[in-house]
Amino acid sequence: MKVGLFIPCYVDQFYPQVGIATYQLLEKLGVRADFPVKQTCCGQPMANTGCEQDAKPVYRHFVDTFQGYDYVVAPSGSCVYHVRKHYDVVEQTGAVQHVRQATYDLFDFITSVLGVTELPGRFPHQVGLHLSCHGQRGLHQANESEMTPVRDGQLSRLLRSLDGLTLTELSRNDECCGFGGTFCITEEAVSARMGQDRVQDHLQHGTQVLTGGDMSCLMHLQGIVRRRQLPMRVLHAVEIFNVALQPSGTSVSTFVPQSTTAERV
Amino acid sequence: MPSRESILAAVRANRPAATPLPPVADFAGEATVEQFTHWLHFIGGQVIRLAPAQPLDQVVRQLYPDATRIASDLIPATVPVDQQTPTEVLEAVDVAVLRGELGVAENGAVWVPEVNMLHRALPMISQHLALVLDHRSIVATMHQAYAAVQHTGNYGVFIAGPSKTADIEQSLVIGAHGARSLVVLLR
Amino acid sequence: MSHPQRAAAFTSDAERTTWHDETLWFVRQKRDKAVYAIPEFQELRQLASDIKEHTLSRLDEYLEQFEQNARANGVQVHWAADAEEHNRIVLDIMRGVGATSLVKSKSMLTEECHLNPYLIKNGIAVVDTDLGERIVQLREEAPSHLVLPAIHLKKEDVGETFHVHLGTPKGEKDPQNLTEAARRHLREKFLIGQVAITGVNFAIAETGAVVVCTNEGNADLGVNLAQVHIACMGMEKLIPRTADLGVFTRLLARSATGQPVTTYTSHFAKPAEGRQMHIVIVDNGRTRQLGRPDFRNSLKCIRCGACMNTCPVYRRSGGHSYDFTVPGPIGAILSPNIDMRQHSSLPFASTLCGSCTDVCPVKIDIHAQLYKWRQIIAQEGELPVSKKLGMKLLSSVLARPAIYRFGGKIAREGLRFLPHALTHATAFNPWAKARELPEAPKQSFRDWYQQTVK
């Protein structure tokens, strides 16, 4: 199985630890992923701004980069959703069709392709899960509250399988965080307010570690947590799993969640 | 007439490819007095089950002891009402006691066709409304209700509970413009 | 003003924003409870969508069938190509019967056509009789929600308005007492109303009947006491059969407010003896929308307002921030069809979270249409120049790996070494108003990979 790792542009530059954890976790699950260095971006920032036409060269570059892999795996449901849903505007060559089908969100890949629904490991903290809208409503990785009261999904199942981990029960399980790509700049006031409300819900219900499958949402939420100096740590879920799945004997996750202003991961 | 023709022409030019009309929907459901009662209570109405030989006018007098102006074709009325009754007479009616044709278990609605209303405005302008309904005429859902009604006639209304509003801060207030209370008398 | 500016003004009152958000979220929760209780709810949505799809595909035939049946019922049918013609038709009907006063139940179409100011200018006394509509009418405001027109107001605001206009005691803010005052005030209006206007929720082709759904009973009270009933409808309100109402009445109130059905579901087919009934069928841009394949299914909308209640942006920016008759997500896909330039910021007033699409009882792909409108707005040159150029530049960078790597490094190192006061200056970095930027690491993932793995 040839797996290409897609590390979204902002993760590459600002959250390398998320890329590293993705690489290492896949390795622990027996998958040696390859990172084609000519990769750039999926093109979503342009397309969501209305410049889909300008994004086409980026789409072609993405396909060109990843067409030789059986699977393309990314720690970002949003980018994956974009490739699958919106790469319909370029000519549907065999390569384009293949890449659209073969691109997976990391946890979807772990659950659906590798067939892993539980992970051994320990993470004795209260974890609040932020569902990204593109992962949940776009890729149907979790139940939507619009349809059913049952709160379930790929990522929540994986997290619950960790020893010692408590998942926060939120007032609003799947409200959008307000990141929304360029929305977070063009509609700054509403975006910030949405993020503050999400963080508040987690704070009220005891979240120590705020996590999710999409670093873009988390970057936005982390920005608020740090600005307000809240006693909450923000980690991509892959970082949690990678820490929890240490080889036996190693002590795991010794950090105590605290104000994150001075913290570095 | 020109707008009619131009609109229809524009529709013909722009309409999408034909798709089939789905068959009439029907989902099963519980056509029970219990369901009907549950939902009518939920929306602010009341259900009273009449004993077999209980005289209707006696029940109405007990329910509305202060009502002096009662309009009805089911019990002796104190205010005669027909389609010609002037507004100022209608406006003074305390209680209207009318026949409901059909009850809907899933939502507590009762079908009241024009012929049962005496005057079209009576069910809404009366301060209180009582609908007399045969318990055997309760159906499960709106699907069965429309199937039973067949044609909605010149005018007819599904009435589900008393008039209400929540337009001020989402606070539910019973008695907006129509009847302040609704009782279904089941027999 | 654009949506972001109006939204920023709204959110600047943090407490009121909290209240607005929570009040509408409460309605969304009531909706959820009602929806979860119906096992076939998702099937009903599909059916409703399919019925509307079919109706749109033969809309001309159904319109003609409807007209023919309505005429046979003794109803006078009028056709209006646009708002102006609609308003003129209504005025002509009123003048024809010598009427000078009008009671009106809820009709978003007449809001869309700006009927009230037109009639008032022509000497007609217009009274909106839905409580929420009456409140905003007295305040000379537009409704801020399809179903809850006065949801932007608190009871103290309504109390003040009623004190001024209806003479309620100063400081009275109890919703029960305020509603009672409105009931008395509006009863007087109902009793003297010569003409009653209603909107139309559904128009039934096979019978020529129109169906109006209210909770207050104001539509029935108005129509049944007036000499003349004028029902104003957008042409997309048609459905083929009476039996189809089973599907739509099960969806409408549950989606809108979580009620199992509206209090009054009223079927008007034939005027009472000696009275008149008119139906005005209005296009006003609808045939144009029908001709846009990507957007035509917005015409399936049954105006339940569920997309507003669920929209995290609407809840925190208020209906007036959209500055369009229909606010919220559905308004953001209807408005560019009317005037793309004026409403160009609305399709961007969304995170594309998709919740609107998930609650829509007729399965309109609202968030997908928002995305598509963005593309058209950009192509038509309605994006701000800075945004447009920025995206072109970004694209040329992202298609060139070497420049991309260089740019990323510049951004990261800039963030590392420039002073916080500069990187977080809100004048040119709106992000930093409420948020910290990420802390820039020493090396990128790419650097780590090339050093460690390869």
mmCIF file with all atom_site columns, C-alpha atoms in Angstrom, chain A residues 6-81:
data_model
loop_
_atom_site.group_PDB
_atom_site.id
_atom_site.type_symbol
_atom_site.label_atom_id
_atom_site.label_alt_id
_atom_site.label_comp_id
_atom_site.label_asym_id
_atom_site.label_entity_id
_atom_site.label_seq_id
_atom_site.pdbx_PDB_ins_code
_atom_site.Cartn_x
_atom_site.Cartn_y
_atom_site.Cartn_z
_atom_site.occupancy
_atom_site.B_iso_or_equiv
_atom_site.pdbx_formal_charge
_atom_site.auth_seq_id
_atom_site.auth_comp_id
_atom_site.auth_asym_id
_atom_site.auth_atom_id
_atom_site.pdbx_PDB_model_num
ATOM 1  C CA . PHE A 1 6  ? -0.630  15.533 2.448   1.00 0.00 ? 6  PHE A CA 1
ATOM 2  C CA . ILE A 1 7  ? 0.319   18.100 5.040   1.00 0.00 ? 7  ILE A CA 1
ATOM 3  C CA . PRO A 1 8  ? -1.735  21.264 4.491   1.00 0.00 ? 8  PRO A CA 1
ATOM 4  C CA . CYS A 1 9  ? 0.252   24.436 3.922   1.00 0.00 ? 9  CYS A CA 1
ATOM 5  C CA . TYR A 1 10 ? -0.406  26.104 7.294   1.00 0.00 ? 10 TYR A CA 1
ATOM 6  C CA . VAL A 1 11 ? 0.266   22.840 9.158   1.00 0.00 ? 11 VAL A CA 1
ATOM 7  C CA . ASP A 1 12 ? 3.580   22.477 7.372   1.00 0.00 ? 12 ASP A CA 1
ATOM 8  C CA . GLN A 1 13 ? 4.685   25.954 8.420   1.00 0.00 ? 13 GLN A CA 1
ATOM 9  C CA . PHE A 1 14 ? 3.031   26.530 11.782  1.00 0.00 ? 14 PHE A CA 1
ATOM 10 C CA . TYR A 1 15 ? 2.140   23.126 13.192  1.00 0.00 ? 15 TYR A CA 1
ATOM 11 C CA . PRO A 1 16 ? 4.951   20.785 12.094  1.00 0.00 ? 16 PRO A CA 1
ATOM 12 C CA . GLN A 1 17 ? 4.352   18.695 15.242  1.00 0.00 ? 17 GLN A CA 1
ATOM 13 C CA . VAL A 1 18 ? 0.950   17.718 13.783  1.00 0.00 ? 18 VAL A CA 1
ATOM 14 C CA . GLY A 1 19 ? 2.599   16.531 10.599  1.00 0.00 ? 19 GLY A CA 1
ATOM 15 C CA . ILE A 1 20 ? 5.236   14.667 12.600  1.00 0.00 ? 20 ILE A CA 1
ATOM 16 C CA . ALA A 1 21 ? 2.613   13.005 14.795  1.00 0.00 ? 21 ALA A CA 1
ATOM 17 C CA . THR A 1 22 ? 0.673   11.985 11.685  1.00 0.00 ? 22 THR A CA 1
ATOM 18 C CA . TYR A 1 23 ? 3.761   10.405 10.190  1.00 0.00 ? 23 TYR A CA 1
ATOM 19 C CA . GLN A 1 24 ? 4.658   8.652  13.438  1.00 0.00 ? 24 GLN A CA 1
ATOM 20 C CA . LEU A 1 25 ? 1.166   7.420  14.246  1.00 0.00 ? 25 LEU A CA 1
ATOM 21 C CA . LEU A 1 26 ? 0.808   5.911  10.792  1.00 0.00 ? 26 LEU A CA 1
ATOM 22 C CA . GLU A 1 27 ? 4.162   4.263  11.301  1.00 0.00 ? 27 GLU A CA 1
ATOM 23 C CA . LYS A 1 28 ? 2.951   2.748  14.599  1.00 0.00 ? 28 LYS A CA 1
ATOM 24 C CA . LEU A 1 29 ? -0.041  1.398  12.726  1.00 0.00 ? 29 LEU A CA 1
ATOM 25 C CA . GLY A 1 30 ? 2.241   -0.231 10.199  1.00 0.00 ? 30 GLY A CA 1
ATOM 26 C CA . VAL A 1 31 ? 1.983   2.333  7.421   1.00 0.00 ? 31 VAL A CA 1
ATOM 27 C CA . ARG A 1 32 ? 5.104   3.982  6.141   1.00 0.00 ? 32 ARG A CA 1
ATOM 28 C CA . ALA A 1 33 ? 3.892   7.138  4.458   1.00 0.00 ? 33 ALA A CA 1
ATOM 29 C CA . ASP A 1 34 ? 5.736   9.133  1.878   1.00 0.00 ? 34 ASP A CA 1
ATOM 30 C CA . PHE A 1 35 ? 5.739   12.920 1.803   1.00 0.00 ? 35 PHE A CA 1
ATOM 31 C CA . PRO A 1 36 ? 6.122   14.214 -1.751  1.00 0.00 ? 36 PRO A CA 1
ATOM 32 C CA . VAL A 1 37 ? 7.962   17.471 -1.266  1.00 0.00 ? 37 VAL A CA 1
ATOM 33 C CA . LYS A 1 38 ? 6.564   19.292 -4.265  1.00 0.00 ? 38 LYS A CA 1
ATOM 34 C CA . GLN A 1 39 ? 3.106   19.464 -2.645  1.00 0.00 ? 39 GLN A CA 1
ATOM 35 C CA . THR A 1 40 ? 1.651   22.840 -1.779  1.00 0.00 ? 40 THR A CA 1
ATOM 36 C CA . CYS A 1 41 ? -2.047  23.345 -1.013  1.00 0.00 ? 41 CYS A CA 1
ATOM 37 C CA . CYS A 1 42 ? -5.456  21.918 -1.979  1.00 0.00 ? 42 CYS A CA 1
ATOM 38 C CA . GLY A 1 43 ? -6.657  25.285 -3.278  1.00 0.00 ? 43 GLY A CA 1
ATOM 39 C CA . GLN A 1 44 ? -9.525  25.707 -0.850  1.00 0.00 ? 44 GLN A CA 1
ATOM 40 C CA . PRO A 1 45 ? -8.642  29.232 0.337   1.00 0.00 ? 45 PRO A CA 1
ATOM 41 C CA . MET A 1 46 ? -9.030  30.555 -3.193  1.00 0.00 ? 46 MET A CA 1
ATOM 42 C CA . ALA A 1 47 ? -12.104 28.571 -4.101  1.00 0.00 ? 47 ALA A CA 1
ATOM 43 C CA . ASN A 1 48 ? -14.013 29.510 -0.977  1.00 0.00 ? 48 ASN A CA 1
ATOM 44 C CA . THR A 1 49 ? -13.316 33.132 -1.803  1.00 0.00 ? 49 THR A CA 1
ATOM 45 C CA . GLY A 1 50 ? -14.968 32.655 -5.168  1.00 0.00 ? 50 GLY A CA 1
ATOM 46 C CA . CYS A 1 51 ? -11.773 32.241 -7.162  1.00 0.00 ? 51 CYS A CA 1
ATOM 47 C CA . GLU A 1 52 ? -12.246 28.632 -8.196  1.00 0.00 ? 52 GLU A CA 1
ATOM 48 C CA . GLN A 1 53 ? -10.995 29.505 -11.679 1.00 0.00 ? 53 GLN A CA 1
ATOM 49 C CA . ASP A 1 54 ? -7.716  30.748 -10.268 1.00 0.00 ? 54 ASP A CA 1
ATOM 50 C CA . ALA A 1 55 ? -7.426  27.615 -8.145  1.00 0.00 ? 55 ALA A CA 1
ATOM 51 C CA . LYS A 1 56 ? -7.460  25.211 -11.093 1.00 0.00 ? 56 LYS A CA 1
ATOM 52 C CA . PRO A 1 57 ? -3.665  25.210 -11.579 1.00 0.00 ? 57 PRO A CA 1
ATOM 53 C CA . VAL A 1 58 ? -3.364  24.387 -7.873  1.00 0.00 ? 58 VAL A CA 1
ATOM 54 C CA . TYR A 1 59 ? -5.808  21.493 -8.271  1.00 0.00 ? 59 TYR A CA 1
ATOM 55 C CA . ARG A 1 60 ? -3.807  20.147 -11.211 1.00 0.00 ? 60 ARG A CA 1
ATOM 56 C CA . HIS A 1 61 ? -0.618  20.454 -9.228  1.00 0.00 ? 61 HIS A CA 1
ATOM 57 C CA . PHE A 1 62 ? -2.186  18.538 -6.328  1.00 0.00 ? 62 PHE A CA 1
ATOM 58 C CA . VAL A 1 63 ? -3.329  15.742 -8.643  1.00 0.00 ? 63 VAL A CA 1
ATOM 59 C CA . ASP A 1 64 ? 0.020   15.686 -10.379 1.00 0.00 ? 64 ASP A CA 1
ATOM 60 C CA . THR A 1 65 ? 1.759   15.354 -7.007  1.00 0.00 ? 65 THR A CA 1
ATOM 61 C CA . PHE A 1 66 ? -0.406  12.558 -5.630  1.00 0.00 ? 66 PHE A CA 1
ATOM 62 C CA . GLN A 1 67 ? -1.607  10.541 -8.605  1.00 0.00 ? 67 GLN A CA 1
ATOM 63 C CA . GLY A 1 68 ? 0.980   7.814  -8.030  1.00 0.00 ? 68 GLY A CA 1
ATOM 64 C CA . TYR A 1 69 ? -0.273  6.858  -4.558  1.00 0.00 ? 69 TYR A CA 1
ATOM 65 C CA . ASP A 1 70 ? -2.914  4.322  -3.560  1.00 0.00 ? 70 ASP A CA 1
ATOM 66 C CA . TYR A 1 71 ? -4.077  6.624  -0.779  1.00 0.00 ? 71 TYR A CA 1
ATOM 67 C CA . VAL A 1 72 ? -3.544  10.263 0.057   1.00 0.00 ? 72 VAL A CA 1
ATOM 68 C CA . VAL A 1 73 ? -3.870  10.907 3.772   1.00 0.00 ? 73 VAL A CA 1
ATOM 69 C CA . ALA A 1 74 ? -4.201  14.315 5.436   1.00 0.00 ? 74 ALA A CA 1
ATOM 70 C CA . PRO A 1 75 ? -4.711  15.365 9.056   1.00 0.00 ? 75 PRO A CA 1
ATOM 71 C CA . SER A 1 76 ? -7.409  17.788 7.906   1.00 0.00 ? 76 SER A CA 1
ATOM 72 C CA . GLY A 1 77 ? -10.986 16.878 7.021   1.00 0.00 ? 77 GLY A CA 1
ATOM 73 C CA . SER A 1 78 ? -11.503 20.248 5.449   1.00 0.00 ? 78 SER A CA 1
ATOM 74 C CA . CYS A 1 79 ? -8.821  19.865 2.778   1.00 0.00 ? 79 CYS A CA 1
ATOM 75 C CA . VAL A 1 80 ? -9.965  16.323 2.057   1.00 0.00 ? 80 VAL A CA 1
ATOM 76 C CA . TYR A 1 81 ? -13.544 17.481 1.650   1.00 0.00 ? 81 TYR A CA 1
#
